[in-house]
């Protein structure tokens, strides 16, 4: 099926620009000094039970409880991510205390991140969004289904031209649409339920001009190796599954940025 390779490519291919053209790296730079902004939780979560160990109690403000869980998850990622980045030989993250002291009240955009970098005297700033937590992002499911529908339309047109039978072409189209919705609609539900997916969207911003010199999307499923060492009762808890998955995502992020820095410094 054509949708899967396209989806995989979207997840695995990072974007980057020539760093030195934006004042990052260059001759004699061995480690990139980078300000790491606090992780911003932007994941869309409908139900507390999707990310916590129990549903919201009757009468509780479920939205507030969800926001609190996401904020706690982002704060946990902050604590995990900094030492992982510091372990990369090519990276020298600024101390979190210095970064916090330079933060504005509202989460900064790329231009605001660049201003923070200039204020701190570092060449680059890392922005991270926790954009998926406990479920596959809806727009990706739509893209996967849409890719299959496009393929179905093409198959239907070919069938009509070869057989001059519009009903055969329509049948092929409807079959493809049904298959894609079942595969990716139902598949996404199963993926969310059993693999505790976590998505991080990251951008490395040049302090000199606010240009995103590198960006990536990190999507990982449940870290079963980490869960195996925990007591069985802990393994079944949704909050624990998501926590260890988020830690795995942070490791992937640090490794990807370190690899990019090796290429550009």
mmCIF file of C-alpha atoms in Angstrom, residues 62-189:
data_model
loop_
_atom_site.group_PDB
_atom_site.id
_atom_site.type_symbol
_atom_site.label_atom_id
_atom_site.label_comp_id
_atom_site.label_asym_id
_atom_site.label_seq_id
_atom_site.Cartn_x
_atom_site.Cartn_y
_atom_site.Cartn_z
ATOM 1 C CA UNK A 62 -11.620 17.130 32.659
ATOM 2 C CA UNK A 63 -9.973 19.754 30.456
ATOM 3 C CA UNK A 64 -8.082 21.192 33.415
ATOM 4 C CA UNK A 65 -6.975 17.711 34.490
ATOM 5 C CA UNK A 66 -5.752 16.936 30.960
ATOM 6 C CA UNK A 67 -3.828 20.210 30.787
ATOM 7 C CA UNK A 68 -2.213 19.456 34.146
ATOM 8 C CA UNK A 69 -1.147 15.980 32.975
ATOM 9 C CA UNK A 70 0.338 17.401 29.762
ATOM 10 C CA UNK A 71 2.169 20.123 31.679
ATOM 11 C CA UNK A 72 3.630 17.488 34.007
ATOM 12 C CA UNK A 73 4.689 15.366 31.015
ATOM 13 C CA UNK A 74 6.405 18.370 29.411
ATOM 14 C CA UNK A 75 8.188 19.195 32.679
ATOM 15 C CA UNK A 76 9.386 15.591 32.944
ATOM 16 C CA UNK A 77 10.737 15.808 29.396
ATOM 17 C CA UNK A 78 12.591 18.998 30.309
ATOM 18 C CA UNK A 79 14.398 17.166 33.088
ATOM 19 C CA UNK A 80 15.231 14.197 30.860
ATOM 20 C CA UNK A 81 16.222 16.066 27.700
ATOM 21 C CA UNK A 82 18.920 18.402 29.045
ATOM 22 C CA UNK A 83 21.341 15.684 30.286
ATOM 23 C CA UNK A 84 20.756 13.662 27.110
ATOM 24 C CA UNK A 85 21.757 16.654 24.990
ATOM 25 C CA UNK A 86 24.761 17.329 27.244
ATOM 26 C CA UNK A 87 25.924 13.744 26.639
ATOM 27 C CA UNK A 88 26.231 14.468 22.912
ATOM 28 C CA UNK A 89 29.901 15.364 22.168
ATOM 29 C CA UNK A 90 28.832 18.025 19.659
ATOM 30 C CA UNK A 91 26.372 19.853 21.922
ATOM 31 C CA UNK A 92 26.772 22.189 24.892
ATOM 32 C CA UNK A 93 23.315 23.073 26.236
ATOM 33 C CA UNK A 94 23.012 26.228 28.332
ATOM 34 C CA UNK A 95 22.028 25.659 31.957
ATOM 35 C CA UNK A 96 18.235 25.528 32.423
ATOM 36 C CA UNK A 97 18.392 28.282 35.054
ATOM 37 C CA UNK A 98 19.947 30.728 32.579
ATOM 38 C CA UNK A 99 17.335 29.873 29.976
ATOM 39 C CA UNK A 100 14.430 30.252 32.405
ATOM 40 C CA UNK A 101 15.688 33.686 33.436
ATOM 41 C CA UNK A 102 15.568 34.819 29.794
ATOM 42 C CA UNK A 103 12.091 33.496 28.983
ATOM 43 C CA UNK A 104 9.216 35.846 28.120
ATOM 44 C CA UNK A 105 5.780 35.316 29.636
ATOM 45 C CA UNK A 106 4.284 33.750 26.489
ATOM 46 C CA UNK A 107 5.847 30.780 24.649
ATOM 47 C CA UNK A 108 8.107 32.299 21.967
ATOM 48 C CA UNK A 109 7.850 31.733 18.227
ATOM 49 C CA UNK A 110 10.962 31.409 16.034
ATOM 50 C CA UNK A 111 11.691 35.143 16.178
ATOM 51 C CA UNK A 112 11.210 35.172 19.937
ATOM 52 C CA UNK A 113 13.486 32.153 20.312
ATOM 53 C CA UNK A 114 16.176 33.932 18.296
ATOM 54 C CA UNK A 115 15.872 36.955 20.588
ATOM 55 C CA UNK A 116 16.414 34.695 23.611
ATOM 56 C CA UNK A 117 19.509 33.250 21.952
ATOM 57 C CA UNK A 118 20.951 36.708 21.357
ATOM 58 C CA UNK A 119 20.159 37.698 24.937
ATOM 59 C CA UNK A 120 22.046 34.644 26.194
ATOM 60 C CA UNK A 121 24.885 35.068 23.711
ATOM 61 C CA UNK A 122 24.463 31.639 22.106
ATOM 62 C CA UNK A 123 24.228 30.886 18.377
ATOM 63 C CA UNK A 124 21.186 28.591 18.440
ATOM 64 C CA UNK A 125 17.985 27.845 20.330
ATOM 65 C CA UNK A 126 16.083 24.550 20.424
ATOM 66 C CA UNK A 127 12.280 24.659 20.405
ATOM 67 C CA UNK A 128 10.408 21.439 21.217
ATOM 68 C CA UNK A 129 6.683 20.740 21.111
ATOM 69 C CA UNK A 130 5.046 17.720 22.709
ATOM 70 C CA UNK A 131 2.557 17.517 19.866
ATOM 71 C CA UNK A 132 1.344 13.960 20.342
ATOM 72 C CA UNK A 133 0.831 12.146 23.635
ATOM 73 C CA UNK A 134 -0.954 8.838 23.827
ATOM 74 C CA UNK A 135 -2.437 9.017 20.334
ATOM 75 C CA UNK A 136 -1.423 9.368 16.711
ATOM 76 C CA UNK A 137 -2.031 12.905 15.496
ATOM 77 C CA UNK A 138 -5.336 13.192 13.677
ATOM 78 C CA UNK A 139 -3.904 15.045 10.696
ATOM 79 C CA UNK A 140 -1.495 12.168 10.056
ATOM 80 C CA UNK A 141 -4.346 9.676 10.030
ATOM 81 C CA UNK A 142 -6.138 11.968 7.559
ATOM 82 C CA UNK A 143 -3.012 12.107 5.379
ATOM 83 C CA UNK A 144 -2.694 8.320 5.422
ATOM 84 C CA UNK A 145 -6.330 7.853 4.485
ATOM 85 C CA UNK A 146 -6.103 10.603 1.874
ATOM 86 C CA UNK A 147 -3.071 9.008 0.240
ATOM 87 C CA UNK A 148 -4.985 5.764 -0.162
ATOM 88 C CA UNK A 149 -8.028 7.589 -1.534
ATOM 89 C CA UNK A 150 -5.860 9.276 -4.172
ATOM 90 C CA UNK A 151 -4.510 5.863 -5.117
ATOM 91 C CA UNK A 152 -8.064 4.529 -5.307
ATOM 92 C CA UNK A 153 -9.127 7.366 -7.614
ATOM 93 C CA UNK A 154 -6.217 6.557 -9.927
ATOM 94 C CA UNK A 155 -7.120 2.866 -9.947
ATOM 95 C CA UNK A 156 -10.734 3.706 -10.717
ATOM 96 C CA UNK A 157 -9.777 5.928 -13.655
ATOM 97 C CA UNK A 158 -7.520 3.229 -15.092
ATOM 98 C CA UNK A 159 -10.281 0.630 -14.737
ATOM 99 C CA UNK A 160 -12.781 2.855 -16.544
ATOM 100 C CA UNK A 161 -10.356 3.470 -19.407
ATOM 101 C CA UNK A 162 -9.441 -0.187 -19.791
ATOM 102 C CA UNK A 163 -12.922 -1.667 -19.481
ATOM 103 C CA UNK A 164 -15.196 1.273 -20.312
ATOM 104 C CA UNK A 165 -17.121 0.255 -17.208
ATOM 105 C CA UNK A 166 -17.697 3.194 -14.881
ATOM 106 C CA UNK A 167 -19.343 0.957 -12.273
ATOM 107 C CA UNK A 168 -16.216 -1.165 -12.020
ATOM 108 C CA UNK A 169 -14.141 1.992 -11.572
ATOM 109 C CA UNK A 170 -16.486 3.283 -8.868
ATOM 110 C CA UNK A 171 -16.375 -0.070 -7.121
ATOM 111 C CA UNK A 172 -12.575 -0.053 -7.026
ATOM 112 C CA UNK A 173 -12.585 3.494 -5.654
ATOM 113 C CA UNK A 174 -15.066 2.676 -2.881
ATOM 114 C CA UNK A 175 -13.168 -0.485 -1.985
ATOM 115 C CA UNK A 176 -9.912 1.472 -1.659
ATOM 116 C CA UNK A 177 -11.548 4.166 0.481
ATOM 117 C CA UNK A 178 -13.108 1.555 2.769
ATOM 118 C CA UNK A 179 -9.805 -0.292 3.093
ATOM 119 C CA UNK A 180 -7.876 2.867 3.951
ATOM 120 C CA UNK A 181 -10.400 4.029 6.545
ATOM 121 C CA UNK A 182 -10.420 0.577 8.143
ATOM 122 C CA UNK A 183 -6.619 0.289 8.061
ATOM 123 C CA UNK A 184 -5.680 3.744 9.278
ATOM 124 C CA UNK A 185 -8.802 4.701 11.209
ATOM 125 C CA UNK A 186 -8.970 1.415 13.089
ATOM 126 C CA UNK A 187 -5.202 0.968 12.967
ATOM 127 C CA UNK A 188 -4.659 4.321 14.620
ATOM 128 C CA UNK A 189 -7.009 3.312 17.445
#
